[in-house]
Amino acid sequence: MKQVVCKIDELGPGEMKPAQLGPIRVVVIRAMDGTLHGLAAKCLHQGGPLERGRLYDHTVASSDVGEYVMDSDREILKCPWHGYEYDIRTGQTVFDETRCLQTFTVREEGDEITVELGVPGAAGQAGSARASA
Amino acid sequence: MTAVRAQPLVSQAKTQDVRIIDTDVHERAELYSLLPYLEPKWRKYITDFGWQPDRVLPYAQFAAGGLDREDAKLPDGRPGGSDYNLLREQLLDEYNIDYAVLTGWLDASALAPGWPEFKTALMSAYNDWQLENWVARDERILGSVHVNAHDPQNAAREIDRMGAHPEFVQAIVYIGDKAYGDPYYHPIFEAAARNNLPIGLHHSENSPTALGFHRYFVEWHTLVPQVFMSEIVSLIFNGVLDKFPTLQVIMIEGGTTYVPHLMSRADQQYKELRSEVPWVKRMPSDIIREQFRFSTQPTEEMSPEKFLALIDGVGSEDLFCFSTDYPHWDFDSPWEALPAGLPEGLQRKIFFENAQHLYPKMPALRAR
């Protein structure tokens, strides 16, 4: 199953687009480095619509109270409701890597961005979303 | 290698025809929208002198959308709950809500007590605004009578005035830093009992923890149940529930998991220290079961077994009333907030029957 998401120039760095793969709502994200990532858009907590969430740099676990260190190479999708944080590359929640969104393959094909089901990044698999830019 | 948990991609609960009474829905007013409802002598304090409600909370609400769900904020920048059409779309229609009890935004009881005359007038204006712009607009929407608790005699008059309206189903008092069991506040509870209205108590951004305001928002939000425990203890041991035995109180937005601990501890203290408060005539846990109810939000992720243990802990299936807290960031989805697989009878009680029993003026459910 494959779906066209949008034209390539309609998704810039740091932006998201929703897509629908059969019954599955997907959010397609272009990271700041240009790579593309696809995640199931239903929050694992209460089903919040992740395509309406916000992207942030990852706040790194720090050593001292009051120390905030940001990792701009690890972008986080924060649920628009309760704020569960997901690594856009793996779909894993930041607080528990065993809780993981399904990931999808996202490609640039011609002048379009497509997302598809059933290839690397299958349900719950930790690791790269295998996106290509 | 770590195990990966199964993840439902399509909600099963969505297909259920669940009847729902939502006991905590926040409509939002802009101060200027209240001006037509405010006595003319007060208007200049908003238009010319820039009065704003005081807010003690020293943090941002650390969620993607701040106070609100990110997707509930209006494109023009207005906060969630400002627009009837969006509330209808995202809550009433999306979840097929039977009735939504409004709990508001601006509430003088949570503010510092000063200038009671202005704030009492402002609450009257708010109630009239609420009636015209929300309650009268949709038969699924029910109102709450807002009062200025720091002006108890006039608060009672406002409960008498608005409480007569058939679609205003409770009087609501927001919690600041005052314990409402103090006899100074009793006229409010007397008026609610006189009008056969439950009292809703709701925390606010001016509700401190037991140690005031800690360094971080996550600390404050974790400890919100403290202020609910404080109010329950205050009402019980200052005799409010014995003085007004028909009064019902619903604690709104404190969750539920603190209740078994409070019951157990208060009962033990009563056994040991009863002679200090001889006007209290029943075990605190009995008073809670007979005269308190609790809105469910914010829920905590838990298994059905753990939830049923919670029910066992409070000794009743009648205490919890479902709520979403729409449009705020910690909104509870009716489809997802409670653990799947609870007994159907318990679900019915939580989703609507307990609220039907709590609110004497709750209309009958319409046929679908």
Short mmCIF file of C-alpha atoms in Angstrom, two decimals:
data_model
loop_
_atom_site.label_atom_id
_atom_site.label_comp_id
_atom_site.label_asym_id
_atom_site.label_seq_id
_atom_site.Cartn_x
_atom_site.Cartn_y
_atom_site.Cartn_z
CA MET A 1 0.00 0.00 0.00
CA LYS A 2 1.44 3.32 -1.05
CA GLN A 3 0.12 6.86 -0.83
CA VAL A 4 1.25 10.14 -2.32
CA VAL A 5 1.65 12.65 0.48
CA CYS A 6 2.40 15.87 -1.35
CA LYS A 7 4.77 17.49 -3.82
CA ILE A 8 8.40 17.56 -2.73
CA ASP A 9 8.47 21.33 -2.40
CA GLU A 10 5.38 21.29 -0.17
CA LEU A 11 7.24 19.75 2.78
CA GLY A 12 10.18 21.75 4.00
CA PRO A 13 12.58 21.04 6.89
CA GLY A 14 10.81 21.04 10.24
CA GLU A 15 7.38 20.54 8.67
CA MET A 16 4.80 17.75 8.86
CA LYS A 17 2.01 16.46 6.63
CA PRO A 18 -0.77 13.98 7.40
CA ALA A 19 -1.48 10.98 5.18
CA GLN A 20 -3.92 8.10 5.28
CA LEU A 21 -2.86 4.53 4.55
CA GLY A 22 -6.08 2.53 4.62
CA PRO A 23 -7.28 2.71 8.23
CA ILE A 24 -3.97 4.07 9.50
CA ARG A 25 -3.38 7.77 9.99
CA VAL A 26 0.24 8.64 9.29
CA VAL A 27 2.29 11.75 9.89
CA VAL A 28 5.13 12.42 7.46
CA ILE A 29 7.92 14.62 8.73
CA ARG A 30 10.89 16.23 7.07
CA ALA A 31 13.64 16.63 9.64
CA MET A 32 15.85 19.68 9.73
CA ASP A 33 18.59 17.71 7.92
CA GLY A 34 16.18 16.98 5.05
CA THR A 35 15.52 13.32 5.81
CA LEU A 36 11.95 12.06 5.66
CA HIS A 37 10.21 10.05 8.33
CA GLY A 38 6.79 8.42 8.63
CA LEU A 39 5.07 7.54 11.89
CA ALA A 40 1.64 6.29 12.84
CA ALA A 41 -0.15 9.48 13.86
CA LYS A 42 -2.13 8.03 16.76
CA CYS A 43 -0.51 8.66 20.13
CA LEU A 44 0.06 5.45 22.08
CA HIS A 45 -1.41 7.06 25.18
CA GLN A 46 -4.91 8.22 24.31
CA GLY A 47 -4.85 8.49 20.55
CA GLY A 48 -3.98 12.15 20.26
CA PRO A 49 -3.58 13.31 16.63
CA LEU A 50 0.20 13.50 16.26
CA GLU A 51 -0.04 15.33 12.93
CA ARG A 52 -1.28 18.25 15.05
CA GLY A 53 1.67 18.00 17.43
CA ARG A 54 4.85 20.04 17.45
CA LEU A 55 8.46 19.33 16.61
CA TYR A 56 11.19 20.21 19.08
CA ASP A 57 14.87 19.53 19.59
CA HIS A 58 15.40 16.72 22.05
CA THR A 59 16.02 17.80 25.64
CA VAL A 60 18.94 15.62 26.69
CA ALA A 61 18.98 13.94 30.10
CA SER A 62 21.35 16.16 32.06
CA SER A 63 23.49 15.82 35.15
CA ASP A 64 22.38 18.74 37.27
CA VAL A 65 19.18 20.43 38.34
CA GLY A 66 18.60 23.46 36.15
CA GLU A 67 20.81 22.22 33.30
CA TYR A 68 19.04 22.19 29.94
CA VAL A 69 20.94 20.72 26.99
CA MET A 70 19.29 20.50 23.61
CA ASP A 71 20.19 17.95 20.90
CA SER A 72 19.22 19.43 17.57
CA ASP A 73 20.21 16.20 15.79
CA ARG A 74 17.48 14.25 17.55
CA GLU A 75 14.12 15.78 16.75
CA ILE A 76 11.10 15.02 18.87
CA LEU A 77 7.42 15.01 17.97
CA LYS A 78 5.38 16.07 20.99
CA CYS A 79 1.74 14.97 21.15
CA PRO A 80 -0.67 17.92 20.98
CA TRP A 81 -2.59 16.61 23.97
CA HIS A 82 -0.60 15.20 26.89
CA GLY A 83 2.83 15.84 25.45
CA TYR A 84 4.17 12.32 25.00
CA GLU A 85 7.49 12.69 23.16
CA TYR A 86 8.45 10.52 20.17
CA ASP A 87 11.81 10.28 18.40
CA ILE A 88 10.86 10.96 14.79
CA ARG A 89 13.54 8.55 13.51
CA THR A 90 12.47 5.52 15.50
CA GLY A 91 8.94 6.19 16.73
CA GLN A 92 10.08 5.38 20.27
CA THR A 93 8.79 7.31 23.24
CA VAL A 94 11.59 9.15 24.99
CA PHE A 95 10.62 7.83 28.42
CA ASP A 96 10.34 4.16 27.41
CA GLU A 97 11.98 2.85 24.22
CA THR A 98 9.83 -0.29 24.29
CA ARG A 99 6.80 1.84 23.50
CA CYS A 100 7.05 2.56 19.85
CA LEU A 101 4.91 3.93 17.06
CA GLN A 102 4.75 2.04 13.81
CA THR A 103 7.10 3.57 11.27
CA PHE A 104 6.70 3.75 7.51
CA THR A 105 8.95 4.15 4.52
CA VAL A 106 8.86 7.60 3.04
CA ARG A 107 10.50 8.38 -0.31
CA GLU A 108 10.90 11.09 -2.83
CA GLU A 109 9.69 9.72 -6.17
CA GLY A 110 9.82 12.09 -9.08
CA ASP A 111 8.42 15.35 -7.78
CA GLU A 112 6.31 13.64 -5.11
CA ILE A 113 6.73 12.34 -1.58
CA THR A 114 5.21 8.92 -0.98
CA VAL A 115 4.62 6.84 2.12
CA GLU A 116 4.09 3.11 2.12
CA LEU A 117 3.19 0.24 4.37
CA GLY A 118 4.72 -3.15 4.96
CA VAL A 119 8.42 -2.62 4.37
CA PRO A 120 11.34 -1.86 6.72
CA GLY A 121 10.11 -0.01 9.79
CA ALA A 122 7.32 -2.52 10.41
CA ALA A 123 5.14 -2.45 13.49
CA GLY A 124 6.97 -1.62 16.65
CA GLN A 125 10.45 -2.11 15.23
CA ALA A 126 12.97 0.08 16.91
CA GLY A 127 15.60 1.78 14.84
CA SER A 128 15.73 3.97 11.80
CA ALA A 129 12.57 4.83 9.93
CA ARG A 130 14.51 4.06 6.74
CA ALA A 131 13.50 7.30 5.25
CA SER A 132 15.28 8.54 2.22
CA ALA A 133 15.55 12.03 0.99
CA MET B 1 16.61 -7.26 23.87
CA THR B 2 13.69 -5.23 25.04
CA ALA B 3 10.17 -6.32 24.25
CA VAL B 4 7.97 -4.08 22.15
CA ARG B 5 4.39 -3.71 23.22
CA ALA B 6 1.48 -4.19 20.90
CA GLN B 7 -0.02 -0.95 19.69
CA PRO B 8 -3.61 -0.51 18.58
CA LEU B 9 -3.77 1.58 15.45
CA VAL B 10 -7.52 1.79 15.18
CA SER B 11 -9.60 2.43 18.28
CA GLN B 12 -12.07 -0.33 19.08
CA ALA B 13 -13.97 1.81 21.54
CA LYS B 14 -14.89 4.18 18.74
CA THR B 15 -17.52 1.78 17.56
CA GLN B 16 -19.22 1.55 20.95
CA ASP B 17 -22.46 3.42 21.42
CA VAL B 18 -21.54 4.75 24.83
CA ARG B 19 -23.75 7.33 26.49
CA ILE B 20 -21.60 10.08 28.01
CA ILE B 21 -22.12 12.92 30.44
CA ASP B 22 -18.96 15.01 30.51
CA THR B 23 -18.66 16.71 33.89
CA ASP B 24 -15.81 19.10 33.08
CA VAL B 25 -15.83 21.19 29.91
CA HIS B 26 -14.15 24.58 29.84
CA GLU B 27 -15.72 27.36 27.84
CA ARG B 28 -13.62 30.47 27.62
CA ALA B 29 -14.59 34.15 27.65
CA GLU B 30 -12.58 37.15 26.63
CA LEU B 31 -12.92 39.83 29.29
CA TYR B 32 -14.24 42.30 26.74
CA SER B 33 -17.01 39.91 25.73
CA LEU B 34 -18.38 40.22 29.27
CA LEU B 35 -18.82 43.99 29.07
CA PRO B 36 -22.39 43.95 27.70
CA TYR B 37 -23.41 41.80 30.65
CA LEU B 38 -21.60 43.86 33.28
CA GLU B 39 -23.26 46.70 35.13
CA PRO B 40 -22.08 49.93 33.43
CA LYS B 41 -20.43 51.28 36.58
CA TRP B 42 -17.88 48.44 36.50
CA ARG B 43 -16.95 48.47 32.82
CA LYS B 44 -14.29 51.16 32.97
CA TYR B 45 -12.15 49.02 35.25
CA ILE B 46 -11.65 46.67 32.31
CA THR B 47 -11.77 49.11 29.38
CA ASP B 48 -9.83 52.01 30.91
CA PHE B 49 -7.88 50.67 33.85
CA GLY B 50 -6.89 47.27 32.46
CA TRP B 51 -8.05 44.97 35.26
CA GLN B 52 -6.87 41.40 34.76
CA PRO B 53 -7.37 38.35 36.96
CA ASP B 54 -4.37 37.59 39.13
CA ARG B 55 -2.46 34.42 38.32
CA VAL B 56 -0.02 33.01 40.83
CA LEU B 57 1.29 29.97 38.95
CA PRO B 58 4.91 30.84 38.11
CA TYR B 59 5.34 28.46 35.17
CA ALA B 60 4.22 27.95 31.61
CA GLN B 61 1.93 24.96 31.18
CA PHE B 62 4.64 22.75 29.71
CA ALA B 63 2.60 21.10 26.96
CA ALA B 64 2.69 21.40 23.18
CA GLY B 65 -0.23 23.81 23.23
CA GLY B 66 0.35 25.46 26.61
CA LEU B 67 -2.86 25.36 28.65
CA ASP B 68 -4.81 23.93 25.72
CA ARG B 69 -4.64 20.99 23.40
CA GLU B 70 -2.61 22.28 20.48
CA ASP B 71 -5.40 21.29 18.12
CA ALA B 72 -8.09 23.06 20.17
CA LYS B 73 -6.63 26.53 19.81
CA LEU B 74 -8.27 28.81 17.26
CA PRO B 75 -6.44 29.79 14.05
CA ASP B 76 -6.90 33.44 15.00
CA GLY B 77 -4.97 32.90 18.21
CA ARG B 78 -7.87 32.66 20.63
CA PRO B 79 -7.52 29.99 23.30
CA GLY B 80 -9.34 26.67 23.29
CA GLY B 81 -12.97 26.77 24.39
CA SER B 82 -13.52 30.21 22.86
CA ASP B 83 -15.55 29.00 19.92
CA TYR B 84 -18.78 27.04 20.14
CA ASN B 85 -18.46 25.53 16.67
CA LEU B 86 -15.02 24.07 17.34
CA LEU B 87 -16.10 22.73 20.74
CA ARG B 88 -19.10 21.11 19.13
CA GLU B 89 -16.95 19.56 16.41
CA GLN B 90 -14.08 18.34 18.62
CA LEU B 91 -16.08 17.25 21.64
CA LEU B 92 -19.86 17.06 21.40
CA ASP B 93 -20.06 15.59 17.90
CA GLU B 94 -16.73 13.75 17.84
CA TYR B 95 -17.57 11.71 20.93
CA ASN B 96 -21.35 11.87 20.75
CA ILE B 97 -21.54 13.51 24.16
CA ASP B 98 -25.04 13.47 25.62
CA TYR B 99 -24.49 16.36 28.03
CA ALA B 100 -21.53 18.57 28.81
CA VAL B 101 -21.38 20.46 32.09
CA LEU B 102 -19.55 23.74 31.60
CA THR B 103 -16.98 24.61 34.22
CA GLY B 104 -15.70 27.86 32.83
CA TRP B 105 -12.58 29.90 32.94
CA LEU B 106 -12.81 33.12 34.90
CA ASP B 107 -13.72 32.36 38.48
CA ALA B 108 -13.37 34.93 41.23
CA SER B 109 -13.18 32.36 44.00
CA ALA B 110 -9.69 31.37 42.86
CA LEU B 111 -8.47 34.96 42.89
CA ALA B 112 -7.15 36.91 45.84
CA PRO B 113 -10.08 38.11 47.97
CA GLY B 114 -9.68 41.86 47.44
CA TRP B 115 -12.29 44.08 45.79
CA PRO B 116 -15.21 41.70 46.32
CA GLU B 117 -17.89 44.03 44.92
CA PHE B 118 -16.32 44.16 41.46
CA LYS B 119 -15.67 40.42 41.33
CA THR B 120 -19.18 39.57 42.49
CA ALA B 121 -20.56 41.72 39.68
CA LEU B 122 -18.15 40.11 37.25
CA MET B 123 -19.40 36.65 38.16
CA SER B 124 -22.99 37.69 37.55
CA ALA B 125 -21.93 39.01 34.14
CA TYR B 126 -20.10 35.77 33.45
CA ASN B 127 -23.16 33.70 34.27
CA ASP B 128 -25.37 35.77 31.98
CA TRP B 129 -22.74 35.55 29.21
CA GLN B 130 -22.51 31.79 29.72
CA LEU B 131 -26.28 31.39 29.47
CA GLU B 132 -26.68 33.43 26.29
CA ASN B 133 -23.59 32.24 24.42
CA TRP B 134 -23.36 28.59 25.43
CA VAL B 135 -26.23 27.10 27.42
CA ALA B 136 -28.99 28.58 25.28
CA ARG B 137 -27.17 27.56 22.12
CA ASP B 138 -27.11 23.79 22.40
CA GLU B 139 -29.39 21.55 24.45
CA ARG B 140 -26.41 19.30 25.24
CA ILE B 141 -24.66 22.12 27.10
CA LEU B 142 -25.45 22.70 30.77
CA GLY B 143 -24.27 25.59 32.90
CA SER B 144 -22.56 26.12 36.25
CA VAL B 145 -23.28 29.07 38.52
CA HIS B 146 -20.02 30.92 39.13
CA VAL B 147 -19.74 32.92 42.32
CA ASN B 148 -17.24 35.00 44.21
CA ALA B 149 -16.71 32.84 47.29
CA HIS B 150 -14.97 35.70 49.08
CA ASP B 151 -18.30 37.53 49.21
CA PRO B 152 -20.39 34.66 50.62
CA GLN B 153 -23.72 36.43 51.15
CA ASN B 154 -23.76 37.73 47.61
CA ALA B 155 -22.50 34.41 46.32
CA ALA B 156 -25.57 32.84 47.90
CA ARG B 157 -27.79 35.42 46.20
CA GLU B 158 -26.19 34.58 42.86
CA ILE B 159 -26.85 30.88 43.43
CA ASP B 160 -30.49 31.74 44.16
CA ARG B 161 -30.67 33.87 40.99
CA MET B 162 -29.01 31.54 38.48
CA GLY B 163 -29.83 28.34 40.27
CA ALA B 164 -33.43 28.80 39.31
CA HIS B 165 -32.54 28.30 35.66
CA PRO B 166 -33.37 24.74 34.62
CA GLU B 167 -30.15 24.25 32.66
CA PHE B 168 -27.74 25.47 35.35
CA VAL B 169 -27.08 22.22 37.12
CA GLN B 170 -24.50 23.09 39.76
CA ALA B 171 -22.79 25.93 41.58
CA ILE B 172 -19.05 25.97 41.04
CA VAL B 173 -16.37 27.29 43.35
CA TYR B 174 -12.79 27.38 42.17
CA ILE B 175 -10.05 26.66 44.66
CA GLY B 176 -7.39 29.22 45.41
CA ASP B 177 -5.61 29.04 48.75
CA LYS B 178 -8.58 29.14 51.13
CA ALA B 179 -10.08 26.14 52.94
CA TYR B 180 -13.81 26.34 52.27
CA GLY B 181 -14.93 24.47 55.34
CA ASP B 182 -14.54 27.67 57.35
CA PRO B 183 -17.99 28.81 58.57
CA TYR B 184 -17.37 32.11 56.76
CA TYR B 185 -18.15 30.25 53.51
CA HIS B 186 -21.15 28.27 54.76
CA PRO B 187 -23.77 30.56 53.17
CA ILE B 188 -22.57 29.26 49.81
CA PHE B 189 -23.18 25.65 50.74
CA GLU B 190 -26.47 26.55 52.36
CA ALA B 191 -27.62 28.23 49.15
CA ALA B 192 -26.58 25.25 47.05
CA ALA B 193 -28.52 22.90 49.32
CA ARG B 194 -31.50 25.26 49.30
CA ASN B 195 -31.53 25.18 45.51
CA ASN B 196 -30.88 21.44 45.30
CA LEU B 197 -27.67 22.07 43.37
CA PRO B 198 -24.44 20.16 43.80
CA ILE B 199 -21.33 22.19 44.49
CA GLY B 200 -18.45 21.65 42.08
CA LEU B 201 -14.99 22.39 43.45
CA HIS B 202 -12.31 22.89 40.82
CA HIS B 203 -8.64 23.70 41.31
CA SER B 204 -6.99 26.63 39.59
CA GLU B 205 -3.64 28.09 38.64
CA ASN B 206 -3.77 29.82 42.02
CA SER B 207 -4.02 26.56 43.98
CA PRO B 208 -0.75 25.95 45.82
CA THR B 209 0.75 22.64 46.83
CA ALA B 210 1.26 21.92 50.52
CA LEU B 211 4.64 23.63 50.15
CA GLY B 212 3.51 26.46 47.93
CA PHE B 213 4.86 26.54 44.41
CA HIS B 214 7.87 24.32 43.79
CA ARG B 215 10.53 24.96 41.16
CA TYR B 216 8.89 23.07 38.28
CA PHE B 217 5.50 22.78 36.66
CA VAL B 218 5.69 18.98 36.68
CA GLU B 219 5.90 19.12 40.49
CA TRP B 220 2.87 21.35 40.80
CA HIS B 221 0.81 19.30 38.37
CA THR B 222 1.75 16.04 40.11
CA LEU B 223 0.59 17.50 43.42
CA VAL B 224 -2.75 18.95 42.31
CA PRO B 225 -4.65 16.28 44.29
CA GLN B 226 -3.24 17.79 47.49
CA VAL B 227 -5.49 20.79 47.26
CA PHE B 228 -8.50 18.57 46.68
CA MET B 229 -7.62 16.55 49.76
CA SER B 230 -7.28 19.79 51.71
CA GLU B 231 -10.74 20.92 50.69
CA ILE B 232 -12.39 17.57 51.42
CA VAL B 233 -10.77 17.44 54.84
CA SER B 234 -11.80 21.03 55.51
CA LEU B 235 -15.43 20.45 54.51
CA ILE B 236 -15.71 17.24 56.51
CA PHE B 237 -14.05 18.33 59.74
CA ASN B 238 -15.69 21.75 59.73
CA GLY B 239 -19.04 20.04 59.63
CA VAL B 240 -20.30 21.28 56.26
CA LEU B 241 -21.62 17.88 55.22
CA ASP B 242 -23.30 17.28 58.58
CA LYS B 243 -24.77 20.78 58.61
CA PHE B 244 -26.17 20.35 55.09
CA PRO B 245 -26.92 16.63 54.84
CA THR B 246 -28.54 16.86 51.42
CA LEU B 247 -25.56 18.68 49.91
CA GLN B 248 -23.59 16.90 47.20
CA VAL B 249 -20.07 17.97 46.24
CA ILE B 250 -18.15 16.98 43.13
CA MET B 251 -14.38 17.41 43.10
CA ILE B 252 -13.48 18.37 39.54
CA GLU B 253 -10.11 17.72 37.89
CA GLY B 254 -8.28 16.18 40.79
CA GLY B 255 -8.49 12.64 39.45
CA THR B 256 -9.46 9.65 41.55
CA THR B 257 -6.45 7.72 42.75
CA TYR B 258 -5.93 9.78 45.89
CA VAL B 259 -9.37 8.97 47.26
CA PRO B 260 -8.72 5.56 48.90
CA HIS B 261 -5.74 6.95 50.81
CA LEU B 262 -7.71 9.97 51.99
CA MET B 263 -10.62 7.82 53.16
CA SER B 264 -8.38 5.49 55.11
CA ARG B 265 -6.33 8.19 56.76
CA ALA B 266 -9.27 10.43 57.60
CA ASP B 267 -11.13 7.50 59.16
CA GLN B 268 -8.12 6.68 61.33
CA GLN B 269 -7.77 10.29 62.45
CA TYR B 270 -11.48 10.45 63.24
CA LYS B 271 -11.17 7.37 65.45
CA GLU B 272 -8.30 8.97 67.32
CA LEU B 273 -9.26 12.66 67.39
CA ARG B 274 -13.05 12.80 67.05
CA SER B 275 -13.57 14.73 70.27
CA GLU B 276 -11.87 17.77 68.72
CA VAL B 277 -14.64 17.95 66.10
CA PRO B 278 -17.73 16.56 67.85
CA TRP B 279 -20.00 18.11 65.23
CA VAL B 280 -18.79 15.47 62.78
CA LYS B 281 -21.17 12.56 63.22
CA ARG B 282 -20.10 10.01 60.64
CA MET B 283 -16.92 8.31 59.58
CA PRO B 284 -15.21 10.46 56.93
CA SER B 285 -15.23 7.63 54.40
CA ASP B 286 -18.99 7.33 54.85
CA ILE B 287 -19.40 11.06 54.35
CA ILE B 288 -17.31 10.83 51.19
CA ARG B 289 -19.31 7.90 49.82
CA GLU B 290 -22.60 9.61 50.61
CA GLN B 291 -21.89 13.22 49.68
CA PHE B 292 -18.81 13.48 47.43
CA ARG B 293 -18.27 12.58 43.80
CA PHE B 294 -15.09 12.83 41.72
CA SER B 295 -14.60 13.65 38.08
CA THR B 296 -12.27 11.12 36.50
CA GLN B 297 -9.83 13.35 34.62
CA PRO B 298 -6.84 13.42 34.67
CA THR B 299 -6.62 9.64 34.48
CA GLU B 300 -3.43 7.69 34.92
CA GLU B 301 -2.54 4.78 32.66
CA MET B 302 -3.55 1.63 34.48
CA SER B 303 -4.68 -1.93 33.87
CA PRO B 304 -8.32 -2.98 34.37
CA GLU B 305 -7.21 -4.92 37.45
CA LYS B 306 -5.63 -1.83 38.98
CA PHE B 307 -8.70 0.24 38.20
CA LEU B 308 -10.97 -2.34 39.81
CA ALA B 309 -8.69 -2.30 42.86
CA LEU B 310 -9.25 1.45 42.99
CA ILE B 311 -13.00 0.87 42.98
CA ASP B 312 -12.57 -1.66 45.77
CA GLY B 313 -10.46 0.89 47.64
CA VAL B 314 -13.24 3.46 47.73
CA GLY B 315 -15.88 0.81 48.41
CA SER B 316 -18.37 2.03 45.84
CA GLU B 317 -19.00 2.11 42.10
CA ASP B 318 -20.99 5.31 42.48
CA LEU B 319 -18.28 7.90 43.14
CA PHE B 320 -16.60 8.56 39.80
CA CYS B 321 -18.10 10.66 37.01
CA PHE B 322 -16.45 10.80 33.61
CA SER B 323 -14.89 14.06 32.45
CA THR B 324 -12.69 15.19 29.56
CA ASP B 325 -11.46 18.64 30.68
CA TYR B 326 -11.77 19.74 27.05
CA PRO B 327 -10.00 21.82 25.67
CA HIS B 328 -7.07 21.62 28.04
CA TRP B 329 -3.85 19.77 27.25
CA ASP B 330 -4.52 16.92 29.64
CA PHE B 331 -7.87 16.21 27.99
CA ASP B 332 -9.10 12.65 28.53
CA SER B 333 -10.51 10.90 25.48
CA PRO B 334 -13.78 9.08 26.20
CA TRP B 335 -12.55 6.30 23.94
CA GLU B 336 -9.16 5.80 25.53
CA ALA B 337 -8.92 7.21 29.05
CA LEU B 338 -10.39 4.31 31.00
CA PRO B 339 -8.86 0.85 30.75
CA ALA B 340 -10.49 -1.43 28.20
CA GLY B 341 -12.47 -4.37 29.46
CA LEU B 342 -14.14 -2.88 32.53
CA PRO B 343 -17.50 -4.44 33.44
CA GLU B 344 -20.28 -2.89 31.39
CA GLY B 345 -22.30 -1.91 34.44
CA LEU B 346 -19.34 -0.03 35.92
CA GLN B 347 -18.70 1.72 32.62
CA ARG B 348 -22.31 2.86 32.49
CA LYS B 349 -22.07 4.26 36.00
CA ILE B 350 -18.87 6.17 35.31
CA PHE B 351 -19.84 7.45 31.88
CA PHE B 352 -23.32 8.71 32.77
CA GLU B 353 -25.36 7.07 35.53
CA ASN B 354 -23.39 8.52 38.44
CA ALA B 355 -23.71 11.99 36.96
CA GLN B 356 -27.43 11.46 36.41
CA HIS B 357 -27.81 10.73 40.11
CA LEU B 358 -25.56 13.59 41.16
CA TYR B 359 -27.30 16.36 39.25
CA PRO B 360 -31.03 16.58 40.10
CA LYS B 361 -31.60 18.82 37.08
CA MET B 362 -29.77 16.59 34.60
CA PRO B 363 -32.16 16.05 31.66
CA ALA B 364 -33.08 12.56 30.56
CA LEU B 365 -30.96 11.01 27.85
CA ARG B 366 -32.50 11.45 24.44
CA ALA B 367 -33.23 8.43 22.26
CA ARG B 368 -30.65 7.76 19.56
#
